[in-house]
Every structure is written in C-alpha cells, then in structure tokens.
Amino acid sequence: MSLSRTEFRAAYLLPIACMASLAPVSALAPCLLAAADETARLRSFEEARSYGAQSTVLAATNAGTWRLVRTPNPRGGPDAVSIMQTADTARSDIDLVGLTLRCSDTGFDVLVVFLKPFPPRTHPKVKLTSGGTTVHLEATVIPPGAAISLPAEAATLVKGSWQSSSELAIEVEEDGNTTRGFISLVGLAPALSLLASNCPTR
C-alpha cells in the first residue's frame, strides 16, 4: 500500500495519541517503535484501531483538518478524548508528526508527536512561533518517548493567540538535534470547542 506523507503522518498520529492517553502501551509500543517503513507503521495503526481507538474527521468546514479521536479506557474508566493536527509535510522534518490536544483534569494537555522517540527523563527545549510571537518552553517526554508534553503555558496560548493565527512554527531541540516544522492552526477554535464538548466528566 502506498501512502502520501500526509496520510502516513495521520496514520501514525492516532496510535501515538492512544499510547499517550489510555491504550495499553505494552500492546502498541513495540510495533510502533520497531516499524522501519511506512507499510509496517500503517499495520501498527490498523492494530491500534483493534484496541478500540476511534477516529472521526470533524464535519464542520471551518474546523480545517483537525481530527477528533476517542479512545475507550481498557480499565473501564472515562474515555480518552483528543483532537489532532498533522504537520505540514512540505515544510516539516519527517520526524515531526503533529500536534495533539488531550482532555485532562485541568482542561486539556498540549502534546507534540514525533516518529523518533526521545530518551526517557529528558526535557527537550521547544520554540513556538505564531502570529509574530515566539515563546520558549521546556517539555516533558511521555513514555515510550514519541510524544512530549508542553507546560500549561502552551494551553493558555491555544485558548488565546493561537486561535487567531493560521499556523504554528515549531522547533524542538534535544542533545544538539533539532526538529523543525509547521502545523496548521486553521479551524482551531471550533475544533477546541468540539473537544471541550466531548471531554468526559471526571
């Protein structure tokens, strides 16, 4: 099966979002981390769906290409709910997959997803530029390492200035290696509203 870079990123982002929420890491991580080509990663994506991940493309035309994902809790608790946006394939390093906003007890968490995992217990330096404003943040790696969690300041930006911007430029540096790319913010406001309306009651 042949995938475009956009389809590849979208296929990879869903199972990573599941791992970063409630899906069994032991069931998904080995396949995702060991997959060396697009076909193998797509197979991991299909296997992730068998564990209950459900993806729904937002219907509203003003929601851009944000994707709503609901992942049933294998332990019987509330579902994990998130919205996802893949990186601009033409202007982003291949290792940058996209951005995920995930429901949490404090509202939502902001995650950046990658193909190549970061070492555990590291704190990558993140530079975010949108609408002419640049912020520098320190992120936390989420096991097994293919996603990083941004501090609460990023959630404030999502609820504020990012909603009036068309895209986000991102640079992530760790141990001298930098990953760069661009993520569309078109449709963020309605996508965030949809996320809020689907977040489970804790």
Short mmCIF file of N, CA, C and O in Angstrom, two decimals, residues 38-171:
data_model
loop_
_atom_site.label_atom_id
_atom_site.label_comp_id
_atom_site.label_asym_id
_atom_site.label_seq_id
_atom_site.Cartn_x
_atom_site.Cartn_y
_atom_site.Cartn_z
N GLU A 38 6.88 2.67 6.01
CA GLU A 38 5.51 3.15 6.07
C GLU A 38 4.49 2.02 6.15
O GLU A 38 3.48 2.12 6.84
N THR A 39 4.73 0.93 5.45
CA THR A 39 3.80 -0.19 5.47
C THR A 39 3.68 -0.78 6.87
O THR A 39 2.58 -1.06 7.35
N ALA A 40 4.82 -0.96 7.55
CA ALA A 40 4.80 -1.51 8.89
C ALA A 40 4.10 -0.57 9.86
O ALA A 40 3.35 -0.99 10.73
N ARG A 41 4.33 0.73 9.71
CA ARG A 41 3.69 1.69 10.60
C ARG A 41 2.19 1.72 10.36
O ARG A 41 1.40 1.87 11.30
N LEU A 42 1.76 1.59 9.10
CA LEU A 42 0.33 1.54 8.81
C LEU A 42 -0.29 0.31 9.46
O LEU A 42 -1.40 0.37 9.99
N ARG A 43 0.45 -0.82 9.45
CA ARG A 43 -0.06 -2.03 10.09
C ARG A 43 -0.23 -1.80 11.59
O ARG A 43 -1.21 -2.23 12.20
N SER A 44 0.70 -1.06 12.20
CA SER A 44 0.56 -0.71 13.61
C SER A 44 -0.67 0.14 13.84
O SER A 44 -1.39 -0.02 14.82
N PHE A 45 -0.93 1.06 12.92
CA PHE A 45 -2.10 1.92 13.00
C PHE A 45 -3.38 1.08 12.98
O PHE A 45 -4.30 1.26 13.77
N GLU A 46 -3.42 0.10 12.06
CA GLU A 46 -4.61 -0.75 11.96
C GLU A 46 -4.78 -1.60 13.22
O GLU A 46 -5.89 -1.79 13.70
N GLU A 47 -3.65 -2.08 13.79
CA GLU A 47 -3.73 -2.87 15.01
C GLU A 47 -4.20 -2.01 16.18
O GLU A 47 -4.95 -2.46 17.04
N ALA A 48 -3.78 -0.75 16.19
CA ALA A 48 -4.23 0.16 17.25
C ALA A 48 -5.73 0.31 17.23
O ALA A 48 -6.39 0.37 18.26
N ARG A 49 -6.30 0.34 16.03
CA ARG A 49 -7.75 0.50 15.91
C ARG A 49 -8.48 -0.70 16.52
O ARG A 49 -9.57 -0.56 17.05
N SER A 50 -7.83 -1.87 16.46
CA SER A 50 -8.47 -3.05 17.03
C SER A 50 -8.54 -2.98 18.54
O SER A 50 -9.30 -3.71 19.18
N TYR A 51 -7.72 -2.08 19.15
CA TYR A 51 -7.77 -1.91 20.59
C TYR A 51 -8.80 -0.88 21.01
O TYR A 51 -8.90 -0.53 22.17
N GLY A 52 -9.56 -0.37 20.03
CA GLY A 52 -10.69 0.48 20.38
C GLY A 52 -10.56 1.95 20.05
O GLY A 52 -11.45 2.73 20.34
N ALA A 53 -9.45 2.36 19.42
CA ALA A 53 -9.32 3.77 19.06
C ALA A 53 -10.29 4.08 17.93
O ALA A 53 -10.38 3.35 16.96
N GLN A 54 -11.03 5.15 18.07
CA GLN A 54 -11.99 5.54 17.07
C GLN A 54 -11.69 6.96 16.63
O GLN A 54 -11.61 7.87 17.44
N SER A 55 -11.51 7.17 15.30
CA SER A 55 -11.16 8.48 14.78
C SER A 55 -12.30 9.02 13.95
O SER A 55 -12.88 8.31 13.13
N THR A 56 -12.63 10.29 14.17
CA THR A 56 -13.70 10.92 13.43
C THR A 56 -13.21 12.25 12.88
O THR A 56 -12.74 13.11 13.62
N VAL A 57 -13.30 12.44 11.55
CA VAL A 57 -12.92 13.71 10.95
C VAL A 57 -14.00 14.73 11.25
O VAL A 57 -15.19 14.45 11.13
N LEU A 58 -13.58 15.92 11.69
CA LEU A 58 -14.55 16.95 12.01
C LEU A 58 -15.35 17.32 10.77
O LEU A 58 -14.80 17.52 9.69
N ALA A 59 -16.67 17.41 10.92
CA ALA A 59 -17.54 17.65 9.78
C ALA A 59 -17.59 19.12 9.37
O ALA A 59 -17.74 19.45 8.20
N ALA A 60 -17.47 20.04 10.34
CA ALA A 60 -17.61 21.46 10.03
C ALA A 60 -16.47 21.92 9.13
O ALA A 60 -15.30 21.67 9.39
N THR A 61 -16.80 22.64 8.03
CA THR A 61 -15.78 23.07 7.09
C THR A 61 -14.82 24.07 7.72
O THR A 61 -13.67 24.18 7.31
N ASN A 62 -15.27 24.83 8.72
CA ASN A 62 -14.39 25.82 9.34
C ASN A 62 -13.50 25.21 10.42
O ASN A 62 -12.78 25.92 11.10
N ALA A 63 -13.54 23.89 10.56
CA ALA A 63 -12.68 23.21 11.53
C ALA A 63 -11.38 22.73 10.88
O ALA A 63 -10.60 22.04 11.52
N GLY A 64 -11.15 23.13 9.64
CA GLY A 64 -9.91 22.74 8.98
C GLY A 64 -9.76 21.23 8.89
O GLY A 64 -10.70 20.52 8.57
N THR A 65 -8.57 20.75 9.20
CA THR A 65 -8.29 19.31 9.10
C THR A 65 -8.03 18.69 10.47
O THR A 65 -7.40 17.64 10.57
N TRP A 66 -8.50 19.33 11.53
CA TRP A 66 -8.38 18.74 12.86
C TRP A 66 -9.19 17.45 12.93
O TRP A 66 -10.25 17.33 12.32
N ARG A 67 -8.69 16.50 13.69
CA ARG A 67 -9.33 15.18 13.79
C ARG A 67 -9.65 14.89 15.26
O ARG A 67 -8.81 15.05 16.14
N LEU A 68 -10.89 14.49 15.52
CA LEU A 68 -11.31 14.13 16.88
C LEU A 68 -11.12 12.64 17.09
O LEU A 68 -11.52 11.83 16.25
N VAL A 69 -10.48 12.27 18.20
CA VAL A 69 -10.21 10.86 18.49
C VAL A 69 -10.72 10.52 19.89
O VAL A 69 -10.45 11.23 20.85
N ARG A 70 -11.47 9.43 19.97
CA ARG A 70 -11.97 8.93 21.25
C ARG A 70 -11.41 7.53 21.47
O ARG A 70 -11.57 6.64 20.63
N THR A 71 -10.73 7.32 22.60
CA THR A 71 -10.11 6.03 22.90
C THR A 71 -10.73 5.45 24.16
O THR A 71 -10.54 6.00 25.25
N PRO A 72 -11.48 4.34 24.05
CA PRO A 72 -12.06 3.72 25.25
C PRO A 72 -10.99 3.31 26.24
O PRO A 72 -9.91 2.85 25.87
N ASN A 73 -11.30 3.49 27.52
CA ASN A 73 -10.39 3.12 28.59
C ASN A 73 -10.43 1.61 28.79
O ASN A 73 -11.48 1.05 29.10
N PRO A 74 -9.28 0.92 28.63
CA PRO A 74 -9.28 -0.54 28.80
C PRO A 74 -9.60 -0.97 30.23
O PRO A 74 -9.94 -2.11 30.48
N ARG A 75 -9.49 -0.03 31.19
CA ARG A 75 -9.79 -0.35 32.58
C ARG A 75 -11.22 0.01 32.98
O ARG A 75 -11.60 -0.11 34.14
N GLY A 76 -11.99 0.49 31.99
CA GLY A 76 -13.39 0.76 32.25
C GLY A 76 -13.71 2.15 32.73
O GLY A 76 -14.86 2.45 33.03
N GLY A 77 -12.72 3.04 32.80
CA GLY A 77 -12.95 4.41 33.23
C GLY A 77 -13.39 5.29 32.08
O GLY A 77 -13.77 4.80 31.00
N PRO A 78 -13.33 6.62 32.25
CA PRO A 78 -13.73 7.54 31.18
C PRO A 78 -12.85 7.37 29.94
O PRO A 78 -11.66 7.03 30.04
N ASP A 79 -13.43 7.58 28.76
CA ASP A 79 -12.66 7.53 27.52
C ASP A 79 -11.60 8.64 27.51
O ASP A 79 -11.76 9.66 28.17
N ALA A 80 -10.53 8.41 26.75
CA ALA A 80 -9.56 9.46 26.47
C ALA A 80 -10.01 10.15 25.18
O ALA A 80 -10.30 9.48 24.19
N VAL A 81 -10.09 11.48 25.20
CA VAL A 81 -10.56 12.23 24.04
C VAL A 81 -9.52 13.28 23.68
O VAL A 81 -8.98 13.96 24.55
N SER A 82 -9.25 13.42 22.38
CA SER A 82 -8.27 14.41 21.94
C SER A 82 -8.61 14.89 20.53
O SER A 82 -9.40 14.26 19.82
N ILE A 83 -8.01 16.02 20.14
CA ILE A 83 -8.04 16.46 18.76
C ILE A 83 -6.61 16.49 18.26
O ILE A 83 -5.68 16.74 19.02
N MET A 84 -6.43 16.20 16.95
CA MET A 84 -5.09 16.08 16.41
C MET A 84 -4.97 16.83 15.10
O MET A 84 -5.94 16.94 14.35
N GLN A 85 -3.78 17.34 14.83
CA GLN A 85 -3.47 18.00 13.57
C GLN A 85 -2.09 17.56 13.12
O GLN A 85 -1.13 17.61 13.90
N THR A 86 -1.98 17.08 11.88
CA THR A 86 -0.69 16.64 11.38
C THR A 86 0.14 17.82 10.90
O THR A 86 -0.39 18.88 10.55
N ALA A 87 1.45 17.64 10.87
CA ALA A 87 2.37 18.70 10.43
C ALA A 87 2.27 18.89 8.91
O ALA A 87 1.86 17.99 8.17
N ASP A 88 2.64 20.07 8.46
CA ASP A 88 2.72 20.39 7.04
C ASP A 88 3.85 19.56 6.43
O ASP A 88 5.03 19.80 6.71
N THR A 89 3.51 18.60 5.60
CA THR A 89 4.53 17.66 5.09
C THR A 89 5.56 18.32 4.20
O THR A 89 6.70 17.87 4.13
N ALA A 90 5.18 19.38 3.50
CA ALA A 90 6.10 20.02 2.56
C ALA A 90 7.15 20.87 3.26
O ALA A 90 8.22 21.12 2.71
N ARG A 91 6.87 21.30 4.50
CA ARG A 91 7.77 22.23 5.18
C ARG A 91 8.23 21.74 6.54
O ARG A 91 8.78 22.52 7.32
N SER A 92 8.04 20.48 6.82
CA SER A 92 8.40 19.95 8.14
C SER A 92 9.37 18.78 8.01
O SER A 92 9.32 18.02 7.04
N ASP A 93 10.25 18.63 8.99
CA ASP A 93 11.11 17.46 9.05
C ASP A 93 10.23 16.22 9.19
O ASP A 93 9.18 16.25 9.84
N ILE A 94 10.66 15.11 8.61
CA ILE A 94 9.86 13.89 8.60
C ILE A 94 9.57 13.38 10.00
O ILE A 94 8.53 12.75 10.25
N ASP A 95 10.46 13.66 10.97
CA ASP A 95 10.26 13.16 12.33
C ASP A 95 9.13 13.86 13.07
O ASP A 95 8.62 13.33 14.06
N LEU A 96 8.71 15.04 12.60
CA LEU A 96 7.61 15.75 13.26
C LEU A 96 6.29 15.25 12.70
O LEU A 96 5.98 15.42 11.52
N VAL A 97 5.48 14.61 13.56
CA VAL A 97 4.20 14.05 13.12
C VAL A 97 3.08 15.06 13.25
O VAL A 97 2.32 15.29 12.31
N GLY A 98 2.93 15.70 14.42
CA GLY A 98 1.85 16.66 14.57
C GLY A 98 1.60 17.07 16.00
O GLY A 98 2.41 16.82 16.90
N LEU A 99 0.44 17.70 16.20
CA LEU A 99 0.05 18.27 17.49
C LEU A 99 -1.21 17.60 17.99
O LEU A 99 -2.14 17.34 17.22
N THR A 100 -1.26 17.30 19.28
CA THR A 100 -2.43 16.70 19.91
C THR A 100 -2.85 17.53 21.12
O THR A 100 -2.01 17.89 21.95
N LEU A 101 -4.14 17.82 21.23
CA LEU A 101 -4.71 18.45 22.42
C LEU A 101 -5.59 17.42 23.08
O LEU A 101 -6.55 16.93 22.48
N ARG A 102 -5.30 17.06 24.33
CA ARG A 102 -5.93 15.92 25.01
C ARG A 102 -6.66 16.38 26.27
O ARG A 102 -6.13 17.14 27.07
N CYS A 103 -7.90 15.93 26.43
CA CYS A 103 -8.67 16.25 27.63
C CYS A 103 -7.90 15.83 28.88
O CYS A 103 -7.28 14.77 28.91
N SER A 104 -7.97 16.67 29.92
CA SER A 104 -7.32 16.34 31.19
C SER A 104 -8.15 16.91 32.33
O SER A 104 -9.13 17.63 32.11
N ASP A 105 -7.73 16.62 33.54
CA ASP A 105 -8.45 17.12 34.71
C ASP A 105 -8.42 18.64 34.81
O ASP A 105 -9.30 19.26 35.41
N THR A 106 -7.40 19.26 34.21
CA THR A 106 -7.26 20.71 34.28
C THR A 106 -7.77 21.41 33.02
O THR A 106 -7.60 22.61 32.87
N GLY A 107 -8.38 20.67 32.11
CA GLY A 107 -8.88 21.23 30.85
C GLY A 107 -8.38 20.40 29.68
O GLY A 107 -9.07 19.52 29.20
N PHE A 108 -7.14 20.67 29.23
CA PHE A 108 -6.53 19.84 28.20
C PHE A 108 -5.02 19.99 28.25
O PHE A 108 -4.49 21.00 28.71
N ASP A 109 -4.33 18.95 27.77
CA ASP A 109 -2.88 18.95 27.68
C ASP A 109 -2.48 19.16 26.22
O ASP A 109 -3.20 18.77 25.30
N VAL A 110 -1.31 19.77 26.01
CA VAL A 110 -0.79 20.01 24.67
C VAL A 110 0.41 19.09 24.45
O VAL A 110 1.41 19.16 25.18
N LEU A 111 0.31 18.22 23.45
CA LEU A 111 1.37 17.26 23.15
C LEU A 111 1.89 17.46 21.73
O LEU A 111 1.11 17.79 20.83
N VAL A 112 3.18 17.25 21.53
CA VAL A 112 3.77 17.23 20.20
C VAL A 112 4.25 15.80 19.95
O VAL A 112 4.91 15.20 20.81
N VAL A 113 3.92 15.27 18.77
CA VAL A 113 4.19 13.85 18.47
C VAL A 113 5.28 13.72 17.40
O VAL A 113 5.32 14.50 16.44
N PHE A 114 6.14 12.73 17.59
CA PHE A 114 7.28 12.52 16.69
C PHE A 114 7.34 11.06 16.24
O PHE A 114 6.77 10.17 16.87
N LEU A 115 8.08 10.83 15.16
CA LEU A 115 8.34 9.46 14.73
C LEU A 115 9.45 8.83 15.58
O LEU A 115 9.37 7.69 15.99
N LYS A 116 10.50 9.61 15.83
CA LYS A 116 11.65 9.10 16.56
C LYS A 116 11.50 9.41 18.04
O LYS A 116 11.31 10.56 18.43
N PRO A 117 11.54 8.41 18.91
CA PRO A 117 11.35 8.65 20.35
C PRO A 117 12.52 9.38 20.98
O PRO A 117 13.67 9.26 20.56
N PHE A 118 12.21 10.17 22.00
CA PHE A 118 13.24 10.86 22.78
C PHE A 118 13.70 9.94 23.92
O PHE A 118 12.94 9.09 24.39
N PRO A 119 14.92 10.15 24.41
CA PRO A 119 15.37 9.38 25.57
C PRO A 119 14.48 9.69 26.78
O PRO A 119 14.00 10.82 26.92
N PRO A 120 14.24 8.71 27.63
CA PRO A 120 13.41 8.96 28.81
C PRO A 120 14.05 9.96 29.76
O PRO A 120 15.26 10.13 29.79
N ARG A 121 13.19 10.66 30.50
CA ARG A 121 13.61 11.61 31.54
C ARG A 121 14.37 12.81 30.99
O ARG A 121 15.06 13.50 31.74
N THR A 122 14.30 13.05 29.67
CA THR A 122 14.90 14.27 29.12
C THR A 122 13.85 15.37 29.06
O THR A 122 12.65 15.11 29.20
N HIS A 123 14.30 16.60 28.86
CA HIS A 123 13.40 17.75 28.79
C HIS A 123 13.76 18.59 27.57
O HIS A 123 14.53 19.56 27.67
N PRO A 124 13.22 18.21 26.40
CA PRO A 124 13.52 18.94 25.17
C PRO A 124 13.14 20.42 25.27
O PRO A 124 12.17 20.78 25.92
N LYS A 125 13.95 21.28 24.61
CA LYS A 125 13.68 22.70 24.55
C LYS A 125 12.80 22.97 23.32
O LYS A 125 13.13 22.52 22.21
N VAL A 126 11.72 23.70 23.51
CA VAL A 126 10.75 23.91 22.44
C VAL A 126 10.61 25.40 22.16
O VAL A 126 10.42 26.20 23.08
N LYS A 127 10.70 25.76 20.89
CA LYS A 127 10.47 27.13 20.44
C LYS A 127 9.21 27.16 19.59
O LYS A 127 9.11 26.45 18.58
N LEU A 128 8.23 27.96 19.99
CA LEU A 128 6.95 28.05 19.29
C LEU A 128 6.75 29.47 18.79
O LEU A 128 6.85 30.43 19.55
N THR A 129 6.46 29.60 17.48
CA THR A 129 6.23 30.92 16.89
C THR A 129 4.90 30.93 16.17
O THR A 129 4.62 30.08 15.32
N SER A 130 4.06 31.90 16.51
CA SER A 130 2.75 32.03 15.88
C SER A 130 2.32 33.50 15.93
O SER A 130 2.43 34.14 16.97
N GLY A 131 1.88 34.01 14.79
CA GLY A 131 1.43 35.39 14.74
C GLY A 131 2.49 36.39 15.12
O GLY A 131 2.18 37.44 15.69
N GLY A 132 3.75 36.09 14.84
CA GLY A 132 4.83 37.00 15.15
C GLY A 132 5.33 36.94 16.59
O GLY A 132 6.25 37.66 16.96
N THR A 133 4.73 36.08 17.41
CA THR A 133 5.13 35.94 18.81
C THR A 133 5.85 34.61 19.02
O THR A 133 5.37 33.57 18.57
N THR A 134 6.98 34.66 19.69
CA THR A 134 7.77 33.45 19.95
C THR A 134 7.89 33.20 21.44
O THR A 134 8.12 34.13 22.22
N VAL A 135 7.68 31.95 21.84
CA VAL A 135 7.86 31.55 23.24
C VAL A 135 8.81 30.37 23.29
O VAL A 135 8.87 29.56 22.36
N HIS A 136 9.55 30.28 24.39
CA HIS A 136 10.47 29.17 24.61
C HIS A 136 10.00 28.39 25.83
O HIS A 136 9.80 28.97 26.90
N LEU A 137 9.82 27.08 25.66
CA LEU A 137 9.30 26.24 26.73
C LEU A 137 10.18 25.01 26.91
O LEU A 137 10.95 24.64 26.03
N GLU A 138 10.04 24.38 28.07
CA GLU A 138 10.71 23.10 28.33
C GLU A 138 9.65 22.01 28.43
O GLU A 138 8.70 22.15 29.20
N ALA A 139 9.80 20.97 27.63
CA ALA A 139 8.80 19.91 27.56
C ALA A 139 9.21 18.69 28.39
O ALA A 139 10.36 18.56 28.81
N THR A 140 8.24 17.81 28.61
CA THR A 140 8.46 16.56 29.33
C THR A 140 8.17 15.39 28.40
O THR A 140 7.13 15.39 27.72
N VAL A 141 9.06 14.42 28.34
CA VAL A 141 8.87 13.26 27.48
C VAL A 141 7.86 12.31 28.10
O VAL A 141 7.92 11.99 29.29
N ILE A 142 6.90 11.83 27.26
CA ILE A 142 5.89 10.87 27.71
C ILE A 142 6.30 9.48 27.24
O ILE A 142 6.54 9.28 26.04
N PRO A 143 6.41 8.50 28.14
CA PRO A 143 6.77 7.13 27.72
C PRO A 143 5.78 6.61 26.67
O PRO A 143 4.59 6.90 26.77
N PRO A 144 6.25 5.86 25.66
CA PRO A 144 7.62 5.38 25.48
C PRO A 144 8.56 6.35 24.78
O PRO A 144 9.63 5.96 24.36
N GLY A 145 8.16 7.62 24.61
CA GLY A 145 9.11 8.61 24.14
C GLY A 145 8.76 9.33 22.86
O GLY A 145 9.44 10.30 22.49
N ALA A 146 7.73 8.90 22.14
CA ALA A 146 7.41 9.51 20.85
C ALA A 146 6.52 10.75 20.97
O ALA A 146 6.14 11.32 19.96
N ALA A 147 6.18 11.15 22.17
CA ALA A 147 5.39 12.36 22.38
C ALA A 147 5.97 13.14 23.54
O ALA A 147 6.50 12.57 24.50
N ILE A 148 5.90 14.48 23.43
CA ILE A 148 6.33 15.33 24.53
C ILE A 148 5.15 16.19 24.97
O ILE A 148 4.31 16.58 24.17
N SER A 149 5.09 16.45 26.27
CA SER A 149 4.02 17.25 26.85
C SER A 149 4.54 18.66 27.12
O SER A 149 5.59 18.83 27.75
N LEU A 150 3.81 19.67 26.64
CA LEU A 150 4.21 21.06 26.86
C LEU A 150 3.61 21.56 28.17
O LEU A 150 2.56 21.09 28.60
N PRO A 151 4.25 22.53 28.82
CA PRO A 151 3.73 23.05 30.09
C PRO A 151 2.42 23.82 29.89
O PRO A 151 1.98 24.07 28.77
N ALA A 152 1.81 24.21 31.02
CA ALA A 152 0.49 24.85 31.00
C ALA A 152 0.46 26.12 30.16
O ALA A 152 -0.60 26.51 29.64
N GLU A 153 1.59 26.78 30.00
CA GLU A 153 1.64 28.00 29.20
C GLU A 153 1.17 27.76 27.77
O GLU A 153 0.56 28.63 27.14
N ALA A 154 1.45 26.56 27.25
CA ALA A 154 1.02 26.23 25.89
C ALA A 154 -0.50 26.17 25.79
O ALA A 154 -1.09 26.60 24.80
N ALA A 155 -1.16 25.64 26.81
CA ALA A 155 -2.63 25.58 26.82
C ALA A 155 -3.22 26.99 26.82
O ALA A 155 -4.25 27.24 26.19
N THR A 156 -2.56 27.90 27.51
CA THR A 156 -3.01 29.30 27.51
C THR A 156 -2.92 29.90 26.12
O THR A 156 -3.82 30.63 25.68
N LEU A 157 -1.87 29.58 25.39
CA LEU A 157 -1.71 30.06 24.01
C LEU A 157 -2.78 29.46 23.10
O LEU A 157 -3.33 30.15 22.23
N VAL A 158 -3.09 28.18 23.30
CA VAL A 158 -4.13 27.52 22.50
C VAL A 158 -5.48 28.22 22.68
O VAL A 158 -6.21 28.45 21.72
N LYS A 159 -5.79 28.56 23.91
CA LYS A 159 -7.07 29.22 24.21
C LYS A 159 -7.08 30.69 23.82
O LYS A 159 -8.15 31.31 23.76
N GLY A 160 -5.88 31.25 23.54
CA GLY A 160 -5.79 32.67 23.24
C GLY A 160 -5.30 32.96 21.84
O GLY A 160 -6.01 32.77 20.86
N SER A 161 -4.03 33.39 21.74
CA SER A 161 -3.49 33.93 20.49
C SER A 161 -3.45 32.94 19.33
O SER A 161 -3.56 33.34 18.17
N TRP A 162 -3.29 31.65 19.61
CA TRP A 162 -3.22 30.69 18.51
C TRP A 162 -4.51 30.62 17.71
O TRP A 162 -4.49 30.27 16.54
N GLN A 163 -5.63 30.95 18.30
CA GLN A 163 -6.90 30.85 17.60
C GLN A 163 -7.06 31.92 16.51
O GLN A 163 -7.90 31.79 15.63
N SER A 164 -6.24 32.96 16.57
CA SER A 164 -6.29 34.00 15.54
C SER A 164 -5.12 33.88 14.57
O SER A 164 -4.89 34.77 13.75
N SER A 165 -4.36 32.79 14.66
CA SER A 165 -3.21 32.57 13.78
C SER A 165 -3.51 31.43 12.81
O SER A 165 -4.29 30.54 13.10
N SER A 166 -2.85 31.47 11.67
CA SER A 166 -3.09 30.44 10.65
C SER A 166 -2.19 29.23 10.81
O SER A 166 -2.53 28.13 10.36
N GLU A 167 -1.02 29.41 11.45
CA GLU A 167 -0.11 28.28 11.60
C GLU A 167 0.84 28.48 12.77
O GLU A 167 1.03 29.59 13.26
N LEU A 168 1.44 27.38 13.18
CA LEU A 168 2.41 27.35 14.26
C LEU A 168 3.73 26.83 13.71
O LEU A 168 3.78 25.77 13.10
N ALA A 169 4.80 27.61 13.93
CA ALA A 169 6.15 27.14 13.61
C ALA A 169 6.75 26.56 14.89
O ALA A 169 6.64 27.17 15.96
N ILE A 170 7.36 25.40 14.79
CA ILE A 170 7.87 24.73 15.97
C ILE A 170 9.28 24.23 15.74
O ILE A 170 9.63 23.74 14.66
N GLU A 171 10.12 24.39 16.77
CA GLU A 171 11.47 23.83 16.77
C GLU A 171 11.67 23.12 18.11
O GLU A 171 11.38 23.69 19.16
#
